[in-house]
mmCIF file with all atom_site columns, C-alpha atoms in Angstrom:
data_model
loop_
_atom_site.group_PDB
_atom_site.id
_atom_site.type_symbol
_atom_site.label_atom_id
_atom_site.label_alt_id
_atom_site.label_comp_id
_atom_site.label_asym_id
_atom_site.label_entity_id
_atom_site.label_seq_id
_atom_site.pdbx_PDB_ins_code
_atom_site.Cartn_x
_atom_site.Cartn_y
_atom_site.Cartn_z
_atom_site.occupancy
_atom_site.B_iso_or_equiv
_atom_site.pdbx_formal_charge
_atom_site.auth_seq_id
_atom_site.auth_comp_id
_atom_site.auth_asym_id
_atom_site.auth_atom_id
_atom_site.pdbx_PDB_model_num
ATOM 1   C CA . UNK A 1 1   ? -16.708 -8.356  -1.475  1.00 0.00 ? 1   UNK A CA 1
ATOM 2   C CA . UNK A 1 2   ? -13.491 -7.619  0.253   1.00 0.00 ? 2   UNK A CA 1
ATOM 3   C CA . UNK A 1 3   ? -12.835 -5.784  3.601   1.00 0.00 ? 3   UNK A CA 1
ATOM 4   C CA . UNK A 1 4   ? -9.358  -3.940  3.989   1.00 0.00 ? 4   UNK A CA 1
ATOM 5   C CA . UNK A 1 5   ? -8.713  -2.771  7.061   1.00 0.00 ? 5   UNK A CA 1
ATOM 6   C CA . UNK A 1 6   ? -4.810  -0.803  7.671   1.00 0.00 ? 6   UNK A CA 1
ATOM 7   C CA . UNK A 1 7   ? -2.837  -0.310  10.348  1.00 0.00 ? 7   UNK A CA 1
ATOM 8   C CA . UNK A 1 8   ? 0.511   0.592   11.547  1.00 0.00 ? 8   UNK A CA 1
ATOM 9   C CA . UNK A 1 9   ? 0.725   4.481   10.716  1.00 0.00 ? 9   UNK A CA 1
ATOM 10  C CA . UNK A 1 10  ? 1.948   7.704   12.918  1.00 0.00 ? 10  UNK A CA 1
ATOM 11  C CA . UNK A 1 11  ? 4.152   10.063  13.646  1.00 0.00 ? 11  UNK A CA 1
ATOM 12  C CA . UNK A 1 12  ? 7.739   9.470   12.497  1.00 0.00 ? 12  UNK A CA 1
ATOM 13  C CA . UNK A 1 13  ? 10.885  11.403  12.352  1.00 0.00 ? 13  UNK A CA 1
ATOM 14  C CA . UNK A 1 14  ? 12.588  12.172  9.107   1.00 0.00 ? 14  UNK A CA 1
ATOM 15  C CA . UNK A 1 15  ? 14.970  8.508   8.803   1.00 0.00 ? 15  UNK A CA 1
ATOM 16  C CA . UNK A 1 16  ? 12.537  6.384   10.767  1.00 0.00 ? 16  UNK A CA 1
ATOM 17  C CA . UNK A 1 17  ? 10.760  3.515   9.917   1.00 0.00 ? 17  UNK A CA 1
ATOM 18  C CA . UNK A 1 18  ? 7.154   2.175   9.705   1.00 0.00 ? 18  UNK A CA 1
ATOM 19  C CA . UNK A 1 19  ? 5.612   -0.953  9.018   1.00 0.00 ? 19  UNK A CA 1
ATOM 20  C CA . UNK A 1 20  ? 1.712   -0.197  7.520   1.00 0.00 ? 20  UNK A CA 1
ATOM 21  C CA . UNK A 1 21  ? -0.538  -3.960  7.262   1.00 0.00 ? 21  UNK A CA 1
ATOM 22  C CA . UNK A 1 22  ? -3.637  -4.098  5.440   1.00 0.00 ? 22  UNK A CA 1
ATOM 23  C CA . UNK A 1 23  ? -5.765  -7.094  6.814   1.00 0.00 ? 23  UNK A CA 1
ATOM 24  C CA . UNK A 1 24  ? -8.060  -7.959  4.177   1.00 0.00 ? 24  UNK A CA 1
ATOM 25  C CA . UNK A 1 25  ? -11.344 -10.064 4.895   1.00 0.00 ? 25  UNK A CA 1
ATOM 26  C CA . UNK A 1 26  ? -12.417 -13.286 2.235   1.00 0.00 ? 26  UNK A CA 1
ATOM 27  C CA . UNK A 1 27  ? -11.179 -16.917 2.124   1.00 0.00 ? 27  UNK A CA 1
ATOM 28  C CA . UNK A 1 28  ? -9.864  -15.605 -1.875  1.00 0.00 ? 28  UNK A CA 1
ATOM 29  C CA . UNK A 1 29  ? -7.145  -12.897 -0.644  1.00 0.00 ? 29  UNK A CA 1
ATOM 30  C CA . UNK A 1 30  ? -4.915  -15.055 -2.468  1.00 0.00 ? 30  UNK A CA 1
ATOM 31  C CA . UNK A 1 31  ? -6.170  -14.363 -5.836  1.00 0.00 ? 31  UNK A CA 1
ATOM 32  C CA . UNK A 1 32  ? -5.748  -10.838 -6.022  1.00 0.00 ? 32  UNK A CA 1
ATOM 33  C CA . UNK A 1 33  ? -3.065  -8.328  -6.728  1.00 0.00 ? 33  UNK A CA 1
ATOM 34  C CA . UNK A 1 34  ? -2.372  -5.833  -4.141  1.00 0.00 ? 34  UNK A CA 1
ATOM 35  C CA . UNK A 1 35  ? -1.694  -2.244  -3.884  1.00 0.00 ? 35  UNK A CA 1
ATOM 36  C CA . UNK A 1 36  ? -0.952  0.066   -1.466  1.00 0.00 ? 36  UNK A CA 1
ATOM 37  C CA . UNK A 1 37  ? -1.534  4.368   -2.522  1.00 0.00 ? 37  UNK A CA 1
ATOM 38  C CA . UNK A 1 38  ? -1.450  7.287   -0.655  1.00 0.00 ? 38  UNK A CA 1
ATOM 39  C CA . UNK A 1 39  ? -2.836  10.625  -0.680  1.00 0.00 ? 39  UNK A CA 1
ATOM 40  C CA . UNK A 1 40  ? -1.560  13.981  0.155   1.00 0.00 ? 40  UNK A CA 1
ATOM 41  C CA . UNK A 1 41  ? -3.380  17.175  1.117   1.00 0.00 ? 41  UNK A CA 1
ATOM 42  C CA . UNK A 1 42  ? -4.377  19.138  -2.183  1.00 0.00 ? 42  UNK A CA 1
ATOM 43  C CA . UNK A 1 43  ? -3.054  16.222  -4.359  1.00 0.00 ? 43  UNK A CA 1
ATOM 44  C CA . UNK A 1 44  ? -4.362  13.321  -6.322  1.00 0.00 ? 44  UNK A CA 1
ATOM 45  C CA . UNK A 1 45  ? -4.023  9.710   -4.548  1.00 0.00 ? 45  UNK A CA 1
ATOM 46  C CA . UNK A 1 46  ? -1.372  8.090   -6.253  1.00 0.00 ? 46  UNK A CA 1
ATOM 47  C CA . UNK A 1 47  ? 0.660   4.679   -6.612  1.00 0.00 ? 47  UNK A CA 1
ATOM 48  C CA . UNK A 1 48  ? 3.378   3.553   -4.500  1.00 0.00 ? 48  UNK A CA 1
ATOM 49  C CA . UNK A 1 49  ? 3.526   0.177   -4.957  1.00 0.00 ? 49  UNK A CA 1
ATOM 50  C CA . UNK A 1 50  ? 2.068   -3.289  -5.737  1.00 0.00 ? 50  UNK A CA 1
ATOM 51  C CA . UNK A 1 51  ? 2.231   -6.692  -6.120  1.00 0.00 ? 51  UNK A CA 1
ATOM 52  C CA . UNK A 1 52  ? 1.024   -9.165  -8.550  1.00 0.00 ? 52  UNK A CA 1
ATOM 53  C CA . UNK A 1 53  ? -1.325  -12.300 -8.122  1.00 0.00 ? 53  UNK A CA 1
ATOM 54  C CA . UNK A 1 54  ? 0.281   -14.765 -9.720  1.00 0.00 ? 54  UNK A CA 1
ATOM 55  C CA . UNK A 1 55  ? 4.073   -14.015 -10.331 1.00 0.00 ? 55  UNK A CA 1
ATOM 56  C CA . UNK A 1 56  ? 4.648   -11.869 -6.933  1.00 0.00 ? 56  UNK A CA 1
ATOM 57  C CA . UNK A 1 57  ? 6.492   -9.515  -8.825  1.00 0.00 ? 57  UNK A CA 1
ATOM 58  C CA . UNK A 1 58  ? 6.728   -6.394  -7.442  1.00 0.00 ? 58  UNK A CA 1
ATOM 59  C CA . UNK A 1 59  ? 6.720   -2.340  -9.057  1.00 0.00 ? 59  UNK A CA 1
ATOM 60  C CA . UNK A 1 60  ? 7.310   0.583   -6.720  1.00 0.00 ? 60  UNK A CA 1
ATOM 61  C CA . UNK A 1 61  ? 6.970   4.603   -7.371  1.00 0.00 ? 61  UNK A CA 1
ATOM 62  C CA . UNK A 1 62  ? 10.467  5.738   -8.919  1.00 0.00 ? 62  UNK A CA 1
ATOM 63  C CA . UNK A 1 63  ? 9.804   7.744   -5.134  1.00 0.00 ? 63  UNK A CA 1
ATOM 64  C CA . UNK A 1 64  ? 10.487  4.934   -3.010  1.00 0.00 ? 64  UNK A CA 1
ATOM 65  C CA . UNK A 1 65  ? 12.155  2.682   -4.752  1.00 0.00 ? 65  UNK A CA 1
ATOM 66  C CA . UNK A 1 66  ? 14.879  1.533   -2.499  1.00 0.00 ? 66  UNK A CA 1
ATOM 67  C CA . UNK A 1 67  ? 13.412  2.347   0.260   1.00 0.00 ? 67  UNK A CA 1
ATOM 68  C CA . UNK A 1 68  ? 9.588   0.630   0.461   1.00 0.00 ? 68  UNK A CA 1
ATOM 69  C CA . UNK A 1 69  ? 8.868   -2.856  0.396   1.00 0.00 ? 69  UNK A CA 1
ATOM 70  C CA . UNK A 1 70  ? 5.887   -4.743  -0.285  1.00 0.00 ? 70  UNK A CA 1
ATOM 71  C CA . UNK A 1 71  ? 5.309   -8.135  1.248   1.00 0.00 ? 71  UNK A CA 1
ATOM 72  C CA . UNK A 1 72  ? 1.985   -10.399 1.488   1.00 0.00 ? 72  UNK A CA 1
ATOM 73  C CA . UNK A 1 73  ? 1.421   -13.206 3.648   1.00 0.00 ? 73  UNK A CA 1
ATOM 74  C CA . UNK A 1 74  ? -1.817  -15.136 2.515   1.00 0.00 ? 74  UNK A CA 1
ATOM 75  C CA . UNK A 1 75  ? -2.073  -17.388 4.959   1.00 0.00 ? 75  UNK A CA 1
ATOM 76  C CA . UNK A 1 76  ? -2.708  -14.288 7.357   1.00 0.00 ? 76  UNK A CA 1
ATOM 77  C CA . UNK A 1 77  ? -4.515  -12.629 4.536   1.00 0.00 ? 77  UNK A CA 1
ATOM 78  C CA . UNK A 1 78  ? -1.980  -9.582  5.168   1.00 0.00 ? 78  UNK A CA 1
ATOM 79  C CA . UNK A 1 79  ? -0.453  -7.560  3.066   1.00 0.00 ? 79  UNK A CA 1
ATOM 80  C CA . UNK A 1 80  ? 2.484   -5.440  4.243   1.00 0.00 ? 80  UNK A CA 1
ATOM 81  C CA . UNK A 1 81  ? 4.508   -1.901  3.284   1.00 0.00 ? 81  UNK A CA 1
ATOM 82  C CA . UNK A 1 82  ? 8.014   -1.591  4.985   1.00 0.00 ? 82  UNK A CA 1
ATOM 83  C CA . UNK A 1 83  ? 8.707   1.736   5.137   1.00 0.00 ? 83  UNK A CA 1
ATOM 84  C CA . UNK A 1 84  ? 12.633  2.968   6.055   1.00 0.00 ? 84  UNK A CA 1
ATOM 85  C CA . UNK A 1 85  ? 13.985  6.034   5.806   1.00 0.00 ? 85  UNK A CA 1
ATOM 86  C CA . UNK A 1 86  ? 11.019  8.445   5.754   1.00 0.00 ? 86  UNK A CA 1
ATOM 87  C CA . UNK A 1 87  ? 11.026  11.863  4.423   1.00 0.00 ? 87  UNK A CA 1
ATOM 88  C CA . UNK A 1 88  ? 9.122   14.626  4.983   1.00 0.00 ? 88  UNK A CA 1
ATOM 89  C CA . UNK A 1 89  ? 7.381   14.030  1.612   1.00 0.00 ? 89  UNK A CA 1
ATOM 90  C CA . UNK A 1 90  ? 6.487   11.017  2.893   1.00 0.00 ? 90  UNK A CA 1
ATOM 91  C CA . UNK A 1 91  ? 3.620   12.109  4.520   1.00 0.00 ? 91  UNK A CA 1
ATOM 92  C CA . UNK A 1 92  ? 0.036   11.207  3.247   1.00 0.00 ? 92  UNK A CA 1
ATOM 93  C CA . UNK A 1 93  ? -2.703  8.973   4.241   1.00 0.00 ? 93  UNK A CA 1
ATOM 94  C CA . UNK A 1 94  ? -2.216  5.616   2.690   1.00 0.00 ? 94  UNK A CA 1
ATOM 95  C CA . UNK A 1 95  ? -4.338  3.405   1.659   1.00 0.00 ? 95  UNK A CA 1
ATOM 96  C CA . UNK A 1 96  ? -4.103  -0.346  0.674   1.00 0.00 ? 96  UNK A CA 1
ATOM 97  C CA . UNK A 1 97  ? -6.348  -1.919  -2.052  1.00 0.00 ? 97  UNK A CA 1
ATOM 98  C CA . UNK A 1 98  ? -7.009  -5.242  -4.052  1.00 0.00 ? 98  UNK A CA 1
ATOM 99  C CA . UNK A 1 99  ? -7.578  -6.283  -7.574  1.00 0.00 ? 99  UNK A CA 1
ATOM 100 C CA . UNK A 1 100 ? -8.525  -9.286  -9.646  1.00 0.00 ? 100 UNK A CA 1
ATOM 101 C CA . UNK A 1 101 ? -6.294  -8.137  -12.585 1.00 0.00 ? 101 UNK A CA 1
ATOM 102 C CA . UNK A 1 102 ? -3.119  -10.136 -12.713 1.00 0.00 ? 102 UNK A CA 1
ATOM 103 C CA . UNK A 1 103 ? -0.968  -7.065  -13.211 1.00 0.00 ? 103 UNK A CA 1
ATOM 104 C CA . UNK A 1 104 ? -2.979  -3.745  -12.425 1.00 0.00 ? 104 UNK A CA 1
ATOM 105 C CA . UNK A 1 105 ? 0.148   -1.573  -11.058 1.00 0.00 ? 105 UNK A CA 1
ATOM 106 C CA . UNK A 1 106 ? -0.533  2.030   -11.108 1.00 0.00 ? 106 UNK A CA 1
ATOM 107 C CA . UNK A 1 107 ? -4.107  1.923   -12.025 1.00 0.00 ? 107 UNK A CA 1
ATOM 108 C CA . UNK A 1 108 ? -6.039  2.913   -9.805  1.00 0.00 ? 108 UNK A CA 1
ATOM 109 C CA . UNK A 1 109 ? -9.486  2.060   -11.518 1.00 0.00 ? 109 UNK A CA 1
ATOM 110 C CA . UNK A 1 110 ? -8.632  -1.523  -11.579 1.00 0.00 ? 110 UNK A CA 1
ATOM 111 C CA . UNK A 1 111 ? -8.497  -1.973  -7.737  1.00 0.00 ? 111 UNK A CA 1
ATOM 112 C CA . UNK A 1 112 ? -12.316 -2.463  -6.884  1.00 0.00 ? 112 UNK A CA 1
ATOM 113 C CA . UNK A 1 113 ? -11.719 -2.493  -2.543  1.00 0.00 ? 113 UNK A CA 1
ATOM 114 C CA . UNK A 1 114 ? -9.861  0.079   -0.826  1.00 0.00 ? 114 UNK A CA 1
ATOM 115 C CA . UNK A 1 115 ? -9.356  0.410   2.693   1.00 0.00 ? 115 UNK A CA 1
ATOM 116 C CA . UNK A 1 116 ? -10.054 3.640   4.836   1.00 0.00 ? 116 UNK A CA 1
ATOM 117 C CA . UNK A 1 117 ? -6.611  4.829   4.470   1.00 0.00 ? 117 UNK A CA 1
ATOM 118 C CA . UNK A 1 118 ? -4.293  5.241   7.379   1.00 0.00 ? 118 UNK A CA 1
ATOM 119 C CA . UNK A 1 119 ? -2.480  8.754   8.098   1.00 0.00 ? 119 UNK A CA 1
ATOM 120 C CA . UNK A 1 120 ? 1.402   8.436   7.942   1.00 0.00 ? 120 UNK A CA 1
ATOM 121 C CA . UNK A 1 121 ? 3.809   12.111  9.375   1.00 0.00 ? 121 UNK A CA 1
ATOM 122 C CA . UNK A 1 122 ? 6.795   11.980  8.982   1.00 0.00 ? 122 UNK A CA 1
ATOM 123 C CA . UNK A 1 123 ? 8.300   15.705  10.656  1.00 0.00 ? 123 UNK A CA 1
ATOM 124 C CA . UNK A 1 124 ? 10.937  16.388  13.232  1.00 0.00 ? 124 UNK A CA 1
#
């Protein structure tokens, strides 16, 4: 079992930046993927980026690309979405989430533990 817990959202203007963590709990954060997803109001949840187990490599949403950044840090058991220059469509609740696949990406039934989601605005 896995805990997530995330941090790190708010109220932003349009060009700002925001730095979401996901603390997870376990002495095996190491051997999973990561995720992070977020959610808007009347729409699905959907992917925004990830990173692999074992390689580290990295996919993003063709809508952030550029712009996000996932990072982990497994000796804090941490995993970490750099956010810059934040649009209005932007804003979601976002959630982080683990996987034991090596490369599970965009799908969303292969991440097991999600966290409670944290809510990110981005308005003027």
């Amino acid at each position: 079992q896995v805990q997530l817990v995330e941090s790190g959202g708010g109220l932003v203007q349009p060009g700002d930046s925001l730095r979401l963590s996901c603390a997870a709990s376990g002495r095996t954060f190491s051997s999973y993927s990561m995720g992070w997803f977020r959610q808007a109001p009347g729409k699905e949840r959907e992917f925004v980026a990830s990173m692999d187990r074992v390689s580290s490599s990295t996919d993003y949403a063709e809508s952030v690309k550029g712009r996000f950044t996932i990072s982990r840090d497994n000796g804090k058991n941490t995993v970490i979405l750099q956010m810059n220059s934040l649009k209005p469509e932007d804003t979601a609740r976002y959630y982080c989430a683990v996987s034991p696949a090596a490369h599970p990406t965009v799908s969303r039934a292969l991440y097991p533990y999600w966290g409670q989601g944290i809510q990110v605005t981005v308005s003027s």
